[in-house]
CSV table of C-alpha atoms and ligand atoms in Angstrom, one decimal:
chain,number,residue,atom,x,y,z
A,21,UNK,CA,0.0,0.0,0.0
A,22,UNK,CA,1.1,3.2,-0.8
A,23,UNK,CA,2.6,5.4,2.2
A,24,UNK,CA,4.3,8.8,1.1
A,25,UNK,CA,2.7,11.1,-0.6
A,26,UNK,CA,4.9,10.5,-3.3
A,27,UNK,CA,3.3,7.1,-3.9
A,28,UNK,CA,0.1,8.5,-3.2
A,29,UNK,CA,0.5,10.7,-6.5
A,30,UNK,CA,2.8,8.3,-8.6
A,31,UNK,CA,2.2,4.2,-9.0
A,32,UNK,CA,2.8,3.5,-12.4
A,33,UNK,CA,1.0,0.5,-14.1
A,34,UNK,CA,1.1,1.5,-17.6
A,35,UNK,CA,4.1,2.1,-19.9
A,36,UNK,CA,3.1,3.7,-23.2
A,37,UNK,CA,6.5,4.2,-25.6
A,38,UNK,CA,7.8,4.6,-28.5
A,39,UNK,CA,9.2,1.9,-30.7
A,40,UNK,CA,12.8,1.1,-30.3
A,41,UNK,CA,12.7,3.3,-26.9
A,42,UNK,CA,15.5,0.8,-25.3
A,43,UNK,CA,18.2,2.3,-27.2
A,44,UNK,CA,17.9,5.5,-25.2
A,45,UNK,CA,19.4,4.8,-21.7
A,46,UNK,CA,17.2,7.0,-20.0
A,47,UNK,CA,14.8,4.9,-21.1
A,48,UNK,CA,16.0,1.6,-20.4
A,49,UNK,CA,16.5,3.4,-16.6
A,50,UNK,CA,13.0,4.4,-16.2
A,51,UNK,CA,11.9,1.2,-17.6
A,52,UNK,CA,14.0,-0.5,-14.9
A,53,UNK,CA,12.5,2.0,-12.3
A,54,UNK,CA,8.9,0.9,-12.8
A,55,UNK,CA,10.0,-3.1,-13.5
A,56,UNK,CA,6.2,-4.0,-13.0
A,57,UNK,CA,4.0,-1.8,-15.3
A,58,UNK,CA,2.7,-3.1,-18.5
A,59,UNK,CA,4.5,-1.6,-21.6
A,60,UNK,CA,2.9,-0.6,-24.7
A,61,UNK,CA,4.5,0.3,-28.1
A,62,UNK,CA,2.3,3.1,-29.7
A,63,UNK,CA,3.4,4.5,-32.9
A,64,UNK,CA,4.1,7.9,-31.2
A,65,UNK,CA,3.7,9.6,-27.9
A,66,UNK,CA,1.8,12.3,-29.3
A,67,UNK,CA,-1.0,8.8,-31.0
A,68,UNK,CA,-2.4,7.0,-28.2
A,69,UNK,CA,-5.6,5.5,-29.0
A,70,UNK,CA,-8.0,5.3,-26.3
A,71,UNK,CA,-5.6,7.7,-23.9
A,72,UNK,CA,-5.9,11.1,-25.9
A,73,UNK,CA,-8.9,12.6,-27.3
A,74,UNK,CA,-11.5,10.2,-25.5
A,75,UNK,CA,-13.9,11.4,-24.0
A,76,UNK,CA,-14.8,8.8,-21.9
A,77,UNK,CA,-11.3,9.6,-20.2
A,78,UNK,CA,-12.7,12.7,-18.4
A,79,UNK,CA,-14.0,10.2,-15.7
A,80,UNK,CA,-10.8,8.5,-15.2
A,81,UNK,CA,-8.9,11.8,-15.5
A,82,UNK,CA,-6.9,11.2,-12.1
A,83,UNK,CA,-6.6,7.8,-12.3
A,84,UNK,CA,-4.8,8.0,-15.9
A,85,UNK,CA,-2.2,10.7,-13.9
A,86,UNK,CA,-1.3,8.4,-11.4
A,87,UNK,CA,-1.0,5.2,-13.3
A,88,UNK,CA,0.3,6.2,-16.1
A,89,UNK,CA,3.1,7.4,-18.0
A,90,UNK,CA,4.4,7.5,-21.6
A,91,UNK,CA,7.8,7.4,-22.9
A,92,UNK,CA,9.2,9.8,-26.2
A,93,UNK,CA,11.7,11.0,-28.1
A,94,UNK,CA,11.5,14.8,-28.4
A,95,UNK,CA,11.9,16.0,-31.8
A,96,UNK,CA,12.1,19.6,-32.3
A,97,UNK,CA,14.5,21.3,-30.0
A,98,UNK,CA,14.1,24.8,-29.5
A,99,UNK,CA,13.9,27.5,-26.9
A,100,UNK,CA,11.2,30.2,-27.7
A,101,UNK,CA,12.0,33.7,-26.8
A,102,UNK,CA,9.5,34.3,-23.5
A,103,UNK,CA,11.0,37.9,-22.2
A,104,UNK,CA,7.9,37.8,-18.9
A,105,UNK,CA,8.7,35.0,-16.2
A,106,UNK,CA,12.3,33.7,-18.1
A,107,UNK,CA,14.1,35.1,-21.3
A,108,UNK,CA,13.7,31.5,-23.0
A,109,UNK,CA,11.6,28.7,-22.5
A,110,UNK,CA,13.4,25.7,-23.2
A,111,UNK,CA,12.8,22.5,-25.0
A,112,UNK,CA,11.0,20.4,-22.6
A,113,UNK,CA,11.9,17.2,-20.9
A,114,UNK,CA,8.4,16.2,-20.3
A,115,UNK,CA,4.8,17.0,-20.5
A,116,UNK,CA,1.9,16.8,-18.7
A,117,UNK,CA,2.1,16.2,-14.9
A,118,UNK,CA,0.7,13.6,-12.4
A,119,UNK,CA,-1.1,16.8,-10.0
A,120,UNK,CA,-4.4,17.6,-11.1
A,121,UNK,CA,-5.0,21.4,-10.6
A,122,UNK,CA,-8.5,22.7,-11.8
A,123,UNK,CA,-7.1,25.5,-14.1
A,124,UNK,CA,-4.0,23.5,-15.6
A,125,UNK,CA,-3.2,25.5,-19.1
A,126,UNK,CA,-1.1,21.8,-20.0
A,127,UNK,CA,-4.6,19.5,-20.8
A,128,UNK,CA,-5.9,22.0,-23.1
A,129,UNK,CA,-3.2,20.8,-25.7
A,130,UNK,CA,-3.6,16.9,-25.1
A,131,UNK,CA,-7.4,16.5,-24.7
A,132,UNK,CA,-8.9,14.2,-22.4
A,133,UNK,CA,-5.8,12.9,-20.4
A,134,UNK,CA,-2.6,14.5,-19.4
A,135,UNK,CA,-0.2,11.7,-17.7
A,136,UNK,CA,3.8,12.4,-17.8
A,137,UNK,CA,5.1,12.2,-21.0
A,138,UNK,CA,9.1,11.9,-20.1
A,139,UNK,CA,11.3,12.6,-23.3
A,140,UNK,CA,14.6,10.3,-22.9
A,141,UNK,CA,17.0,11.5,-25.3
A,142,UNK,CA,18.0,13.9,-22.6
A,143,UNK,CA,21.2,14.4,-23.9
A,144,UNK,CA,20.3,16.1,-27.3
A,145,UNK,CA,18.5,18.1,-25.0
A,146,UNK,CA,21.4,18.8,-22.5
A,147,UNK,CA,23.4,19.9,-25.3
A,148,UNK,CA,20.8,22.2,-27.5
A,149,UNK,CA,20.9,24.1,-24.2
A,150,UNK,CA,24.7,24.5,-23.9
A,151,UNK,CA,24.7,25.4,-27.5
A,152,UNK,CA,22.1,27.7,-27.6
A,153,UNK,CA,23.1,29.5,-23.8
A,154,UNK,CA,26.5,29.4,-25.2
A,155,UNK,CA,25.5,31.8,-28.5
A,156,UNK,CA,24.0,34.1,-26.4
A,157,UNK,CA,27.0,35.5,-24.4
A,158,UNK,CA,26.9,37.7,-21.9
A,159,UNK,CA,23.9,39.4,-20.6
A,160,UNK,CA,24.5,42.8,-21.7
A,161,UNK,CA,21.3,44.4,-19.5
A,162,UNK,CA,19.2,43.6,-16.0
A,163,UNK,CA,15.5,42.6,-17.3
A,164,UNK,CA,12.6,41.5,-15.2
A,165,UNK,CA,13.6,38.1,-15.8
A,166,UNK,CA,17.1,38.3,-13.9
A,167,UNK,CA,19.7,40.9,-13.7
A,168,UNK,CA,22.8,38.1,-14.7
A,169,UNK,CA,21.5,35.4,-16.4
A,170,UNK,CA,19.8,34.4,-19.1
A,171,UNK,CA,16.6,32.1,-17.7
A,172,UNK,CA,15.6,29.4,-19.5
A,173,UNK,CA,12.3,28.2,-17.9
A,174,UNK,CA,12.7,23.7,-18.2
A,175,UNK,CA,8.7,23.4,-16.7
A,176,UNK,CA,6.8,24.8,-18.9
A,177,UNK,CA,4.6,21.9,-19.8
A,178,UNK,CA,4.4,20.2,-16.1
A,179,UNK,CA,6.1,20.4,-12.8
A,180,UNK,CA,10.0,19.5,-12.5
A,181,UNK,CA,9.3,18.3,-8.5
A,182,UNK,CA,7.3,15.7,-9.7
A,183,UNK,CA,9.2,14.6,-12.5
A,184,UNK,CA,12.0,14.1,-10.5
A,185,UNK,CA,10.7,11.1,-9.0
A,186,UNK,CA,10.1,9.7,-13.0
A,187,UNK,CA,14.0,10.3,-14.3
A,188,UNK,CA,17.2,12.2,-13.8
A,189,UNK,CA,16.4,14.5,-16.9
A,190,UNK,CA,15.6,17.0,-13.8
A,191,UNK,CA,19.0,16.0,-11.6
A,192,UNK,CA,20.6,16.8,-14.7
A,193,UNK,CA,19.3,20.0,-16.1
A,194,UNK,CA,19.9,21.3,-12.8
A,195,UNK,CA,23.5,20.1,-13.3
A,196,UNK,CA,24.1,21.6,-16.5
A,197,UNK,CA,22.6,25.0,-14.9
A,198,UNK,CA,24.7,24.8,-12.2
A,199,UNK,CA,28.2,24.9,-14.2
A,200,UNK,CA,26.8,27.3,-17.2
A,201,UNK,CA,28.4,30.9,-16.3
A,202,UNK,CA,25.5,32.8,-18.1
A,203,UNK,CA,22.1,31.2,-17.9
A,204,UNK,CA,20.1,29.9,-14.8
A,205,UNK,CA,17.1,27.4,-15.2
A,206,UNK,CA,13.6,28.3,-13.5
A,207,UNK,CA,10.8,26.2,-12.6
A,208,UNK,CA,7.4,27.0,-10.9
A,209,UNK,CA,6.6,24.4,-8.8
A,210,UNK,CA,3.5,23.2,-6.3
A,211,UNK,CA,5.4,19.7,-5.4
A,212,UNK,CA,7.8,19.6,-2.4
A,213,UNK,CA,10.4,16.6,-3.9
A,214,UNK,CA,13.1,17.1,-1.0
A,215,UNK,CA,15.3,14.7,-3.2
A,216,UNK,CA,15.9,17.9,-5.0
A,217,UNK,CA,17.8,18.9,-1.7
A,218,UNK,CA,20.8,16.2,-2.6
A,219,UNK,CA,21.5,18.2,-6.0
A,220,UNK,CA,24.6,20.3,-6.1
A,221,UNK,CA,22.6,23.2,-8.0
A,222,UNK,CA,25.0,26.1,-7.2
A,223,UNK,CA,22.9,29.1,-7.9
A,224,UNK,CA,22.1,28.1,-11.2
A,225,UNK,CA,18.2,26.9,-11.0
A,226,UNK,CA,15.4,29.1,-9.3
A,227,UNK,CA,12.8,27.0,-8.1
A,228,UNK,CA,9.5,29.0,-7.7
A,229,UNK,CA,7.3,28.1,-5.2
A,230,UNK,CA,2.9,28.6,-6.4
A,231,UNK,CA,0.9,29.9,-3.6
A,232,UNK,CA,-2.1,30.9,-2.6
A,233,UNK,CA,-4.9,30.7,0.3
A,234,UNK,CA,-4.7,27.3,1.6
A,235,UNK,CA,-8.2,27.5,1.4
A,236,UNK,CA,-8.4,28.0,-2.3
A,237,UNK,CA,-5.7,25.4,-3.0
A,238,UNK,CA,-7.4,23.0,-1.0
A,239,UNK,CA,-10.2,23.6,-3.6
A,240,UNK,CA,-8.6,23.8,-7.1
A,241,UNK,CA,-4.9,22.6,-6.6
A,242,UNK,CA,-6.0,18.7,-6.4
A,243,UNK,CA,-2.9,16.1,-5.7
A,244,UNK,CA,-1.0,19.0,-5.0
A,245,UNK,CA,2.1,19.7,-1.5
A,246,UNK,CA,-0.4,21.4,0.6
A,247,UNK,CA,0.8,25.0,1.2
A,248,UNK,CA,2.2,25.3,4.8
A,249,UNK,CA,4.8,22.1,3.5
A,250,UNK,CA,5.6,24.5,0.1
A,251,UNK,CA,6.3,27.1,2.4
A,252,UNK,CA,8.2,25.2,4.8
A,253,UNK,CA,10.4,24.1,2.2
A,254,UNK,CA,11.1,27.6,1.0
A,255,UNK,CA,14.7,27.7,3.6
A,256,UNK,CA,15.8,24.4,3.1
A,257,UNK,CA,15.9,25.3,-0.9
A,258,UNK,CA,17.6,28.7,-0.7
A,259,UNK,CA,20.0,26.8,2.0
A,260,UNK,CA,20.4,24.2,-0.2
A,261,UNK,CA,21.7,27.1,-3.2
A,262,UNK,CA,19.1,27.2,-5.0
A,263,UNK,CA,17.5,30.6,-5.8
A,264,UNK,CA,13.6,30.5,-4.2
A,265,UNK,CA,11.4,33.0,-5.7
A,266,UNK,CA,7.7,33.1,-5.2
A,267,UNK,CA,5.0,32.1,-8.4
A,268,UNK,CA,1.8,33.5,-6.6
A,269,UNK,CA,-0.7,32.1,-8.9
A,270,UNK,CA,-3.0,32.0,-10.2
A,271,UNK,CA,-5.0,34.7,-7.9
A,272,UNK,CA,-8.5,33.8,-7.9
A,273,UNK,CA,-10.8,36.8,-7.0
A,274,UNK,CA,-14.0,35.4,-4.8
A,275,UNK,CA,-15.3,37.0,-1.9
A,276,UNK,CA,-13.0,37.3,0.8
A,277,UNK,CA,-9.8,36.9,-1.6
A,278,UNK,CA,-7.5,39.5,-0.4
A,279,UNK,CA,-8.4,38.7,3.6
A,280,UNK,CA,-6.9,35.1,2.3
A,281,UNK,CA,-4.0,36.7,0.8
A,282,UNK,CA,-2.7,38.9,4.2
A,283,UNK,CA,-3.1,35.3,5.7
A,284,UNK,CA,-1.0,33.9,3.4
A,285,UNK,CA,1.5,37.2,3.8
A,286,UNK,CA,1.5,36.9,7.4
A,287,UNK,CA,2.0,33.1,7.2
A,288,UNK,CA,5.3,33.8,4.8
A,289,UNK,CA,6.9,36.2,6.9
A,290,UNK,CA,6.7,34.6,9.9
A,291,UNK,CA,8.1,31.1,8.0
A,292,UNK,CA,11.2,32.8,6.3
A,293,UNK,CA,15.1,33.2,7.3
A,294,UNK,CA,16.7,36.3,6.7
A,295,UNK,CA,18.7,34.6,3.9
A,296,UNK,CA,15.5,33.6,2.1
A,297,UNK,CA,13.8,36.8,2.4
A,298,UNK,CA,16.9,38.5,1.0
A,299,UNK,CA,17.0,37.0,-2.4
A,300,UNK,CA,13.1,36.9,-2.7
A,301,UNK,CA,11.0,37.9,-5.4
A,302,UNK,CA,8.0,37.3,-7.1
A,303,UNK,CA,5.3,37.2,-9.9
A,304,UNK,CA,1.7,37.7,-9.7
A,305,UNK,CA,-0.5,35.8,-12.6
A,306,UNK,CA,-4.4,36.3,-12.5
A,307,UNK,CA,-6.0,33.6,-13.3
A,308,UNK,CA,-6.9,32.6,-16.9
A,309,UNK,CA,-9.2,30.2,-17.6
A,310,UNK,CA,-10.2,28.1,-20.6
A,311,UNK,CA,-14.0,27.6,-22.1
A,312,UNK,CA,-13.3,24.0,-23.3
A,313,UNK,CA,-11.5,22.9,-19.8
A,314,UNK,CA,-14.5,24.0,-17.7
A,315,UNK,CA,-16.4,21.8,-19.7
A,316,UNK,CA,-14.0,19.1,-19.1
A,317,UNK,CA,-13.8,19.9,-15.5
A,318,UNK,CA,-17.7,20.0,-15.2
A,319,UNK,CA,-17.1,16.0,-16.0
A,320,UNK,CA,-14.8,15.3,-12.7
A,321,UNK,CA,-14.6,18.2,-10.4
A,322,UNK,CA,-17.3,20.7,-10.8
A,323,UNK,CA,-17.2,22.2,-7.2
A,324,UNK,CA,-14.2,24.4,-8.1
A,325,UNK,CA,-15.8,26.0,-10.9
A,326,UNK,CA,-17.8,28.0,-9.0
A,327,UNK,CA,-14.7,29.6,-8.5
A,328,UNK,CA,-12.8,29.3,-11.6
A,329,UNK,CA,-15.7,30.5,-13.7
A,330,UNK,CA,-17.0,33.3,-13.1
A,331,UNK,CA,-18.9,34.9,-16.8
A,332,UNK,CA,-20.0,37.9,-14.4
A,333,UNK,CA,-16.4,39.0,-13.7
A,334,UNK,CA,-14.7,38.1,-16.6
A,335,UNK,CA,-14.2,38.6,-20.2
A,336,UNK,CA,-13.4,36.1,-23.4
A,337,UNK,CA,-10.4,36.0,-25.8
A,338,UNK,CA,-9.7,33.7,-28.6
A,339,UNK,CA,-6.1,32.9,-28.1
A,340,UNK,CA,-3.7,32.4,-30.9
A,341,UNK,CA,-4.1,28.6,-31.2
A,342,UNK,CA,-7.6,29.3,-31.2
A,343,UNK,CA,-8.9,28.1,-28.0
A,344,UNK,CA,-11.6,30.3,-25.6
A,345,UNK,CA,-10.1,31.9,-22.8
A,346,UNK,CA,-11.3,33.9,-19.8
A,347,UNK,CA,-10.0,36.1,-17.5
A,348,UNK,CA,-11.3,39.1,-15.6
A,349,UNK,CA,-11.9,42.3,-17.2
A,350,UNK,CA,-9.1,44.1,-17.8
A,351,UNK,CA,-10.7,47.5,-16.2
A,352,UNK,CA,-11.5,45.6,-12.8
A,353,UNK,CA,-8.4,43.7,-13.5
A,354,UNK,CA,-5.9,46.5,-13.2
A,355,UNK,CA,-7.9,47.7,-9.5
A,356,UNK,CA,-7.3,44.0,-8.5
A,357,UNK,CA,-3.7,44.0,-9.0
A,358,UNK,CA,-3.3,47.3,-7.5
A,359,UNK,CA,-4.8,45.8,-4.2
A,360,UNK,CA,-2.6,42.7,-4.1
A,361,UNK,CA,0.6,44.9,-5.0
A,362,UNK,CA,-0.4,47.0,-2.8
A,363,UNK,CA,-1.0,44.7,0.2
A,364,UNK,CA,2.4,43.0,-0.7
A,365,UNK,CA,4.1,46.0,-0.2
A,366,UNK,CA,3.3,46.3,3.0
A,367,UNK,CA,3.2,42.5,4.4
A,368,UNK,CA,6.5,41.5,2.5
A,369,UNK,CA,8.2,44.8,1.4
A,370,UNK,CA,11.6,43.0,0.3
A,371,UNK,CA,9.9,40.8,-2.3
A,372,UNK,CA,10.8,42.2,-5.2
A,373,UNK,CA,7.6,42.1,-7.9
A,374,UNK,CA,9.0,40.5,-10.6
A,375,UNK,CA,6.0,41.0,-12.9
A,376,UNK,CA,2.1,41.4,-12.0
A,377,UNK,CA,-0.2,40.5,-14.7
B,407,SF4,S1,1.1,21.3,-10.9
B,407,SF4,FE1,1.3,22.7,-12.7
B,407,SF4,S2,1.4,21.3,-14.4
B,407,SF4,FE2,0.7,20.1,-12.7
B,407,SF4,S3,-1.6,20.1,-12.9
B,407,SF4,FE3,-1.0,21.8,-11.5
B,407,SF4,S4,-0.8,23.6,-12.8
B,407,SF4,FE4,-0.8,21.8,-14.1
């Protein structure tokens, strides 16, 4: 029977891969790592029939996170420009993630199911990086991203914590990070894997830690490190030399929100060393939602709708891939961000704002 919470959220029984996957070694080590599940050749990770684009999934939508996981090579390597929470956004490791959080932007791309996919030729990977951090050169100018170093975010498509306990792609990004002289890896993260802890990451990856009311979490951040552990962890990262900065997102505006948030404040202060609250900063996202995921989440967890959608606050946009997303006006939108900077100034005034948005 499962014990930690790490085996709570991870017990994989099915192995979906590509063909020939045993001639990557990350592979044949994560194959080694889960010795009992069932493997499965699919033509591609991206083709699963009867994982992506059923329907019927919806009702087995946690179930599919925690059981299973699918193996890939990842072709295209690139690192898009970004320029708000990291200058780069690098090729990613992985997708999809084994937490289950209502307003997840990652499903919207894969359907009805969004179990790890782990990419194992890490080491074409590893080296498009060096490359690419390499052509870049000095930083010539401080943006809100970091004053030094060029940041390359490696979680764009899932959370790194988690991941961690699937491969070493995550051991050794931070690695690689940790030895460049001009680029730093960044991940937001709402998993506390304290194996990250025995890394040697040596200033070069900045983990940042999601918050939000407990209460709120409790409701929309299923499977997730409940908030007073997150924060906890918070020293023990920065000691560790990693650079901890703050993700507070998304904010959810609902009666009561910003009493929630001088909770949370409070709660902060009071948790942090002096070392920590020196190299603090942070980045405020409002929450965007997503017309198609509500319907999805209507199918296994409509409770926290009531929060996530809410038509009478917010206004649609039909984003550049096409899909129909809310968020809250942007004239009541600009008064709400000026209440929570303003109420971060005065509970934390040494966390630097990294961006608000
Ligand atoms: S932890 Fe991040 S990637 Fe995972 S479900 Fe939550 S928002 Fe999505």
């Amino acid at each position: 029977m499962p014990t930690t919470p790490a085996e709570r959220l991870l017990r994989v029984t099915t192995i979906y891969h590509e063909p020939d996957i045993d001639k990557y070694p990350r592979a044949v080590q994560i194959l080694d790592h889960f010795p009992a599940a069932q493997r499965i050749e699919v033509p591609s990770h991206q083709n699963i029939p009867g994982l992506y684009g059923n329907e019927g999934n919806v009702r087995d939508w946690v179930r599919n996170k925690r059981d299973v996981l699918v193996l890939g090579v990842k072709k295209s390597l690139t690192a898009r420009p970004n320029g708000r929470s990291s200058d780069f956004i690098a090729p990613s490791t992985s997708n999809g993630c084994a937490m289950a959080c209502s307003y997840c932007y990652v499903p919207r791309r894969k359907g009805f199911a969004n179990p790890i996919t782990t990419f194992v030729n890490i080491e074409q990977i590893l080296g498009y990086l060096e490359r690419h951090a390499g052509r870049q050169g000095v930083k010539a100018e401080p943006n809100q991203c970091d004053p030094v170093d060029w940041v390359y975010d490696i979680g764009e498509n899932g959370d790194c914590s988690v991941d961690a306990m699937v491969s070493a792609n995550v051991r050794d990004l931070v690695d690689l990070f940790g030895r460049l002289p001009n680029a730093k890896a960044s991940f937001a993260t709402k998993f506390v894997n304290r194996d990250l802890l025995d890394y040697d990451p040596r200033g070069g990856t900045r983990v940042r830690f999601s918050l939000m009311p407990q209460d709120t979490s409790k409701l929309v951040d299923l499977r997730t490190t409940p908030i007073p552990e997150r924060i906890a962890a918070i020293n023990d990262f920065v000691e560790t030399g990693y650079e901890v900065h703050l993700n507070f997102s998304p904010v959810i505006v609902h009666d009561g929100w910003l009493e929630g948030w001088t909770t949370l404040f409070d709660h902060i202060d009071s948790a942090l060393t002096d070392a920590a609250k020196r190299q603090l900063a942070c980045e405020i996202i409002f929450l965007t939602h997503n017309a198609e995921l509500h319907e999805v989440n209507l199918g296994w967890h409509p409770r926290a709708e009531e929060v996530l959608w809410r038509p009478e606050l917010q206004e649609r946009k039909r984003s550049q891939s096409g899909q129909l997303n809310v968020r809250y006006r942007s004239s009541t939108k600009r008064h709400y961000i000026a209440q929570f900077t303003q109420l971060l100034a005065a509970k934390l005034p040494y966390c630097r704002v990294r961006y608000a948005f």
